[in-house]
Amino acid sequence: MRKITKRILAGIMSAATLASFAACADDGDGGGGGGAVATTETTTERTEWTGDNIEVTAAEELDTSVDISGKTLKWLGFYDLNPTNSSPERSVEVALFEDTYGAKIEWIETTHDKRFDDLATSIIGGTPPDIFVLEDRTFPYDVSKGQYQAIDSLVDWNDPMWAEMKATADKFTWQGEHYVAPLGYGFNDYQLLMYDEDMVEEEGLDDPYELYEKNEWDWDNFLRLQKEFQDGGDDRYGIVGWWANAFVATSGDTLVTYDGNKFINNLLSPNVERAQGVIKEMVDQNLIDAGDWGDPSQAFVNGNHLFYAMGTWALNQAADKVPDHHIKVVPFPRNPNTDTYYMGKRLLAYMWVKGSENGDVVKAWFDVNRIANSDPQYIELNKQKFLSNDDASHWTEDVYDTVLSFSDDSVIAYSFDYGVGISDVMTGDNGYVRTLYEIMIKDEDPNWTRSREEYYSIFDAELEPFNS
């Protein structure tokens, strides 16, 4: 994998991630394996938009041959895509949607806990929203239940704006049709490693990001740095946070794969076994702090953790408690047996809900999101809006550009575990997928061979209805 450059690339911010920056992240991890990032309910009140500090010019490239002026896109979610008191700027997507097409977004409010029930109730009652965000359990579980419509009539895969996303869209076909129009990746949900650059320098350790730039950031150096840090004092740990699924994803394999027709139980993967073997070594070396992983504010205050592993959303809170230090980010290290870095990125997409008759409006929303995630001028505007947000007060431009580079699949390959979308018992914090990813950390007598054998038939049983 080549040396990283700080290019402005496609696939970063979205109305969803910007509007919910401080309020939420759904109960998934971007595909590396099931588990909650945060389930905080949004408390921001609706506000009357009074203008943008960072203006967005209407896009001439968008197809306006169909007049949707005055129409409304109905969005069901637990956060608002429109401006709120805590996020008064319109996102690039909303600005383009309103100013180019003259359309509006109506927020149908729900809660994080009730969102799936409210969606099902609205469909059954004949009052469906037009769009709902792609989540872990969406594919194949909710798609197979007929809750969404195929989007091939809305997306021209030959259009240059969409052509580069076709290969990713093909990973989510159901019975020969596309249900997911990939817009980019959720900037707020990259699962990565954070570290205190000042502390690393004081300890005389190699800088992880510099190793990454030299393509030397692999499992071996990951372990070496943790051990060197631990040897420097008492009660020190190499890592704290939420990370097992993301680390296993770097092996190049996941627990469940999909070939477009069949879902495959991949628990016997040698790559997964090697990754779990590294985790076992970390357990044996007492490198893992299995404490309160969900509190970013405690990540660096005591100086006893080398790495804090969490979604992008947590960086501001983690840095807030050490304001005189520079918190940097680095992706999880690569498998030494490959030159490729893998990351369980959260794919950004909106689903076209069953019963919606607003196809022209949904198409326009898809198009404005795609151009905002692919056109350099709008990517730069998204960056400006992000960095001007109060909830990004501890972000620096160099860290932003580092995270932005992860959106390029030629830099870091996209990894997704289809197991998180199979059923209710497979997904979520207590689902089988997350349990198995983390079992080496939480088991009193960790043994990967024994654990996978215990779960193998369970995975087979959950996959069988889709494969039959």
XYZ file of C-alpha atoms in Angstrom:
468
model
C 0.000 0.000 0.000
C 1.462 3.292 -1.050
C 2.503 6.137 1.196
C -0.468 8.224 2.334
C -0.927 11.660 0.830
C -3.286 14.285 2.140
C -5.452 14.524 -0.933
C -9.001 15.776 -0.858
C -10.837 12.599 -1.737
C -14.372 11.464 -2.279
C -16.573 9.904 0.352
C -16.565 11.893 3.567
C -19.213 13.987 5.210
C -22.951 13.717 4.909
C -25.965 15.534 6.206
C -26.476 12.670 8.632
C -22.987 12.685 10.090
C -22.762 16.473 10.289
C -26.200 16.971 11.807
C -25.624 14.282 14.409
C -21.949 14.990 15.104
C -22.326 15.339 18.863
C -25.647 13.630 19.285
C -25.412 10.109 18.017
C -23.902 7.211 16.230
C -26.036 4.184 15.488
C -25.578 0.726 16.950
C -23.017 -0.550 14.529
C -19.434 -0.190 13.623
C -19.214 0.275 9.899
C -19.018 -3.384 9.100
C -16.131 -4.736 11.119
C -18.583 -6.511 13.428
C -21.667 -5.638 15.429
C -21.592 -3.346 18.422
C -22.622 0.043 19.681
C -20.655 3.197 19.109
C -23.079 5.303 21.109
C -26.814 5.321 21.607
C -27.241 8.804 23.016
C -30.549 10.346 22.023
C -30.359 13.681 20.280
C -31.495 16.554 22.469
C -31.086 19.320 19.938
C -34.254 21.268 19.295
C -35.434 22.281 15.866
C -34.488 25.788 14.918
C -35.381 28.259 12.228
C -32.537 28.487 9.752
C -31.292 32.063 9.410
C -28.465 31.629 6.916
C -25.132 29.892 6.409
C -21.770 31.301 7.368
C -20.211 29.078 4.699
C -22.210 29.455 1.502
C -22.819 26.631 -0.973
C -23.164 27.381 -4.681
C -25.886 25.503 -6.526
C -24.524 22.612 -8.604
C -24.862 22.923 -12.384
C -23.977 19.239 -12.818
C -27.204 18.047 -11.202
C -30.095 16.871 -13.357
C -32.944 19.343 -12.911
C -35.004 18.157 -15.872
C -37.635 16.873 -13.432
C -39.267 19.682 -11.486
C -39.592 18.891 -7.763
C -39.831 22.495 -6.622
C -42.066 22.770 -3.559
C -41.987 19.023 -2.889
C -40.970 17.494 0.444
C -38.667 14.591 1.257
C -39.927 12.730 4.332
C -37.100 11.500 6.561
C -37.627 9.210 9.559
C -34.735 9.322 11.996
C -33.656 10.104 15.545
C -31.755 13.222 14.433
C -32.703 16.064 12.126
C -31.070 16.564 8.731
C -32.154 20.205 8.851
C -30.262 22.801 10.939
C -30.631 22.489 14.706
C -29.777 24.738 17.628
C -26.466 22.947 18.114
C -25.709 22.706 14.389
C -27.212 25.792 12.710
C -25.316 25.463 9.405
C -27.055 23.703 6.555
C -25.000 20.755 5.368
C -23.766 20.881 1.793
C -26.365 18.244 0.867
C -29.289 20.154 2.338
C -28.131 23.424 0.788
C -27.900 21.808 -2.661
C -31.250 20.090 -2.229
C -33.021 23.281 -1.244
C -31.249 25.781 -3.513
C -30.861 23.670 -6.660
C -34.203 21.875 -6.555
C -36.362 24.097 -4.360
C -37.337 21.079 -2.247
C -37.488 20.653 1.527
C -36.891 17.929 4.106
C -39.532 17.011 6.667
C -38.178 15.339 9.785
C -40.405 12.584 11.150
C -38.970 12.287 14.634
C -38.299 8.975 16.357
C -35.920 7.718 19.036
C -32.929 5.445 18.736
C -34.736 2.634 20.566
C -38.004 2.951 18.617
C -36.719 3.733 15.121
C -37.217 0.266 13.608
C -40.643 -0.188 15.197
C -41.771 3.240 14.014
C -40.566 2.480 10.493
C -42.488 -0.814 10.378
C -45.617 0.821 11.804
C -45.535 3.605 9.223
C -45.191 1.127 6.358
C -48.036 -1.063 7.610
C -50.197 1.997 8.238
C -49.714 3.331 4.717
C -47.874 6.485 5.810
C -44.244 5.588 5.085
C -41.380 8.070 5.024
C -39.382 8.349 1.813
C -35.973 7.525 3.274
C -34.374 5.756 6.220
C -30.639 5.515 6.866
C -28.676 2.349 6.059
C -27.873 0.478 9.270
C -26.236 -2.835 10.125
C -29.428 -4.889 10.166
C -30.716 -3.335 6.937
C -28.994 -5.869 4.692
C -30.089 -8.522 4.232
C -32.568 -8.737 7.136
C -34.818 -5.714 6.539
C -34.411 -5.854 2.749
C -35.563 -9.495 2.769
C -38.621 -8.456 4.796
C -39.686 -6.134 1.973
C -39.247 -2.875 3.874
C -37.364 -1.145 1.059
C -37.571 -0.637 -2.679
C -34.847 -1.387 -5.222
C -33.122 1.800 -6.387
C -32.069 0.864 -9.947
C -34.828 3.057 -11.369
C -33.369 6.053 -9.515
C -29.631 5.626 -10.074
C -27.894 5.668 -13.455
C -24.881 3.451 -12.833
C -23.328 4.639 -16.109
C -23.296 8.242 -14.920
C -19.686 9.130 -13.968
C -20.985 10.421 -10.641
C -22.231 6.922 -9.770
C -20.022 4.618 -11.855
C -17.173 4.532 -9.337
C -19.605 3.370 -6.624
C -21.068 0.543 -8.707
C -18.623 -2.092 -7.418
C -19.563 -1.264 -3.821
C -23.274 -1.224 -4.674
C -22.876 -4.696 -6.173
C -21.903 -5.979 -2.734
C -25.475 -5.269 -1.583
C -27.603 -6.779 -4.333
C -30.626 -8.829 -3.361
C -32.218 -11.172 -5.896
C -30.413 -9.351 -8.684
C -31.437 -5.808 -7.719
C -29.602 -2.956 -6.011
C -31.020 -1.640 -2.764
C -28.092 0.490 -1.612
C -26.776 3.565 -3.445
C -23.390 4.173 -1.770
C -22.798 7.882 -1.230
C -19.438 7.601 0.532
C -18.390 6.683 4.059
C -19.605 8.119 7.344
C -16.792 10.407 8.481
C -18.059 10.280 12.049
C -17.837 6.502 12.273
C -14.347 5.440 11.221
C -13.186 2.990 13.868
C -9.573 3.982 14.505
C -6.775 4.390 17.032
C -6.145 7.677 18.828
C -2.957 8.498 20.687
C -1.306 11.397 22.487
C 1.536 12.580 20.233
C 3.163 14.541 23.053
C 3.213 11.520 25.338
C 4.596 9.273 22.582
C 7.415 11.740 22.033
C 8.164 12.009 25.766
C 8.329 8.228 26.048
C 10.746 8.018 23.121
C 8.422 5.734 21.162
C 8.108 5.543 17.399
C 5.220 7.665 16.170
C 2.504 5.260 14.912
C 1.428 7.547 12.083
C 5.000 7.920 10.866
C 5.243 4.119 10.786
C 1.998 4.105 8.797
C 3.383 6.588 6.281
C 6.426 4.349 5.814
C 4.169 1.287 5.398
C 5.677 -0.232 8.545
C 2.492 -0.062 10.593
C 1.712 -3.771 11.040
C 0.694 -6.114 13.838
C 4.311 -6.626 14.914
C 5.013 -2.922 15.453
C 1.577 -2.480 17.034
C 2.496 -5.053 19.683
C 6.042 -3.759 20.076
C 4.924 -0.202 20.864
C 2.405 -1.408 23.428
C 4.997 -3.538 25.183
C 7.552 -0.705 25.184
C 4.975 1.651 26.663
C 3.941 -0.868 29.296
C 7.568 -1.414 30.325
C 7.899 2.317 31.030
C 5.881 2.306 34.248
C 3.350 0.613 36.510
C -0.358 0.211 35.696
C 0.103 0.940 32.021
C -1.942 -0.535 29.200
C -1.383 -0.673 25.484
C -5.006 -0.147 24.521
C -8.430 0.737 25.876
C -11.716 1.209 24.069
C -13.714 -0.679 21.463
C -11.490 -2.410 18.963
C -11.527 -6.220 18.663
C -13.771 -6.297 15.581
C -11.723 -3.586 13.862
C -8.482 -5.409 14.572
C -9.766 -8.731 13.218
C -10.965 -6.922 10.080
C -7.344 -5.971 9.340
C -6.668 -9.661 8.723
C -8.557 -9.290 5.433
C -11.402 -11.563 6.536
C -14.652 -11.261 8.481
C -16.880 -13.809 10.213
C -19.563 -13.827 7.499
C -18.999 -13.095 3.809
C -21.340 -12.822 0.805
C -20.786 -13.706 -2.850
C -23.930 -12.045 -4.189
C -26.025 -15.190 -3.818
C -24.931 -16.996 -0.684
C -23.906 -15.929 2.815
C -20.855 -17.863 3.951
C -19.914 -18.938 7.470
C -16.240 -17.913 7.629
C -15.397 -18.868 11.211
C -12.718 -21.298 10.022
C -10.752 -18.536 8.286
C -6.994 -18.851 8.985
C -6.721 -15.036 8.819
C -9.327 -14.578 11.544
C -7.552 -17.228 13.621
C -4.211 -15.389 13.288
C -5.806 -12.101 14.332
C -7.428 -13.716 17.347
C -4.030 -15.205 18.163
C -2.566 -11.696 18.360
C -5.405 -10.655 20.682
C -4.634 -13.722 22.834
C -1.018 -12.551 23.078
C -2.222 -9.104 24.162
C -4.410 -10.721 26.827
C -1.503 -12.812 28.097
C 0.767 -9.747 28.209
C -1.880 -7.734 30.129
C -1.830 -5.039 27.437
C -5.607 -4.578 27.380
C -7.567 -2.346 29.725
C -11.084 -3.753 29.633
C -12.490 -0.926 31.755
C -14.977 1.799 30.861
C -14.346 1.853 27.120
C -17.343 4.090 26.386
C -16.104 7.268 28.096
C -13.837 9.240 25.739
C -13.190 11.922 28.346
C -11.105 9.459 30.379
C -8.987 8.172 27.517
C -5.798 10.186 28.086
C -6.169 12.069 31.377
C -4.104 9.619 33.449
C -1.442 8.987 30.828
C -1.662 5.223 31.323
C -3.065 4.242 27.908
C -1.065 4.281 24.684
C -4.040 3.827 22.349
C -7.694 4.724 22.687
C -9.805 2.874 20.127
C -13.179 4.304 19.146
C -15.162 5.907 16.346
C -14.181 9.291 14.938
C -17.033 10.857 16.878
C -15.104 10.449 20.169
C -11.978 12.427 19.267
C -13.246 15.812 20.381
C -14.301 14.521 23.791
C -11.036 12.652 24.283
C -8.935 15.693 23.351
C -11.019 18.069 25.474
C -9.508 16.754 28.721
C -5.910 17.202 27.545
C -6.176 20.546 25.725
C -2.412 21.203 25.725
C -1.671 17.929 23.944
C -2.062 16.935 20.294
C -4.266 13.873 19.832
C -3.506 12.122 16.560
C -5.174 9.236 14.757
C -3.932 6.222 12.866
C -5.812 3.302 11.297
C -5.530 -0.158 12.779
C -2.319 -1.876 11.641
C -2.205 -4.233 8.696
C -1.686 -7.972 8.710
C 2.060 -8.527 8.079
C 1.119 -11.151 5.483
C -0.465 -8.523 3.200
C 0.378 -5.059 1.899
C -3.255 -4.007 2.188
C -4.809 -2.059 5.049
C -8.439 -2.981 5.786
C -11.022 -0.970 7.688
C -14.640 -1.631 8.636
C -15.895 1.719 7.363
C -19.527 2.658 7.790
C -21.082 2.928 4.357
C -23.237 6.030 4.008
C -26.530 5.452 2.203
C -30.252 6.107 2.501
C -32.820 3.432 1.800
C -35.893 4.035 -0.360
C -38.741 2.948 1.885
C -41.481 0.625 0.688
C -44.649 2.510 -0.229
C -42.925 5.823 -0.935
C -44.188 7.354 -4.163
C -41.702 10.216 -4.084
C -39.121 8.589 -6.335
C -38.151 11.803 -8.126
C -37.495 13.540 -4.809
C -35.514 10.576 -3.469
C -33.450 10.532 -6.661
C -32.595 14.214 -6.202
C -31.560 13.550 -2.599
C -29.320 10.682 -3.699
C -27.716 12.881 -6.362
C -26.975 15.844 -4.076
C -25.414 13.519 -1.521
C -23.291 11.818 -4.137
C -21.981 15.050 -5.649
C -21.250 16.424 -2.185
C -19.117 13.341 -1.572
C -17.300 13.362 -4.916
C -16.862 16.932 -6.177
C -13.686 18.566 -4.733
C -15.346 21.965 -4.240
C -18.107 20.479 -2.085
C -15.714 18.198 -0.207
C -13.731 21.306 0.738
C -16.917 23.085 1.840
C -17.840 20.094 3.991
C -14.425 20.334 5.589
C -14.890 24.025 6.366
C -18.326 23.418 7.829
C -17.053 20.519 9.917
C -14.104 22.398 11.379
C -16.262 25.430 12.163
C -18.679 23.315 14.224
C -18.416 23.763 18.001
C -18.261 19.999 18.432
C -15.037 19.897 16.397
C -13.190 22.452 18.528
C -10.229 20.122 19.146
C -9.871 18.960 15.557
C -6.869 20.139 13.567
C -6.738 20.317 9.814
C -3.987 17.708 9.603
C -6.007 15.189 11.631
C -9.079 15.914 9.506
C -7.085 15.288 6.329
C -5.730 12.060 7.771
C -9.234 10.750 8.460
C -10.376 12.010 5.067
C -7.727 9.903 3.357
C -9.317 6.747 4.795
C -12.273 7.211 2.451
C -10.117 6.167 -0.500
C -10.489 2.404 -0.940
C -7.155 2.262 -2.755
C -5.530 3.554 0.454
C -7.553 1.475 2.918
C -9.764 -1.315 1.615
C -13.405 -1.503 2.648
C -14.294 -4.385 4.960
C -17.825 -5.405 5.911
C -19.111 -8.289 8.005
C -22.491 -9.357 6.631
C -23.195 -11.206 9.850
C -24.386 -8.010 11.527
C -27.302 -7.817 9.099
C -28.521 -11.393 9.315
C -30.891 -11.291 12.301
C -31.702 -9.638 15.598
C -29.662 -12.200 17.521
C -26.603 -11.648 15.329
C -26.451 -7.849 15.469
C -26.039 -5.234 18.189
C -24.090 -4.992 21.444
C -25.087 -8.461 22.649
C -25.349 -10.143 19.264
C -23.430 -13.268 18.344
C -21.139 -11.416 15.928
C -19.836 -8.910 18.441
C -19.679 -11.551 21.166
C -17.438 -13.742 19.055
C -15.168 -10.897 17.971
C -14.571 -9.954 21.612
C -14.608 -13.400 23.166
C -10.818 -13.627 23.438
C -10.831 -10.494 25.594
C -13.777 -11.395 27.799
C -13.403 -15.156 28.198
C -11.665 -16.169 31.443
C -9.953 -18.975 29.525
C -9.611 -17.622 25.968
C -9.322 -20.272 23.285
C -10.295 -19.349 19.722
C -10.596 -22.911 18.411
C -13.007 -23.882 21.169
C -15.016 -20.666 20.849
C -15.525 -20.836 17.105
C -16.581 -24.473 17.367
C -19.224 -23.477 19.912
C -20.633 -20.843 17.565
C -20.165 -22.537 14.207
C -23.512 -24.354 14.137
C -25.268 -21.247 15.490
C -23.953 -19.169 12.586
C -24.957 -21.892 10.136
C -28.505 -21.903 11.516
C -28.837 -18.124 11.245
C -27.536 -18.059 7.653
C -29.590 -21.020 6.449
C -32.908 -19.150 5.833
C -31.165 -16.750 3.428
C -29.247 -19.472 1.610
C -32.231 -21.789 1.155
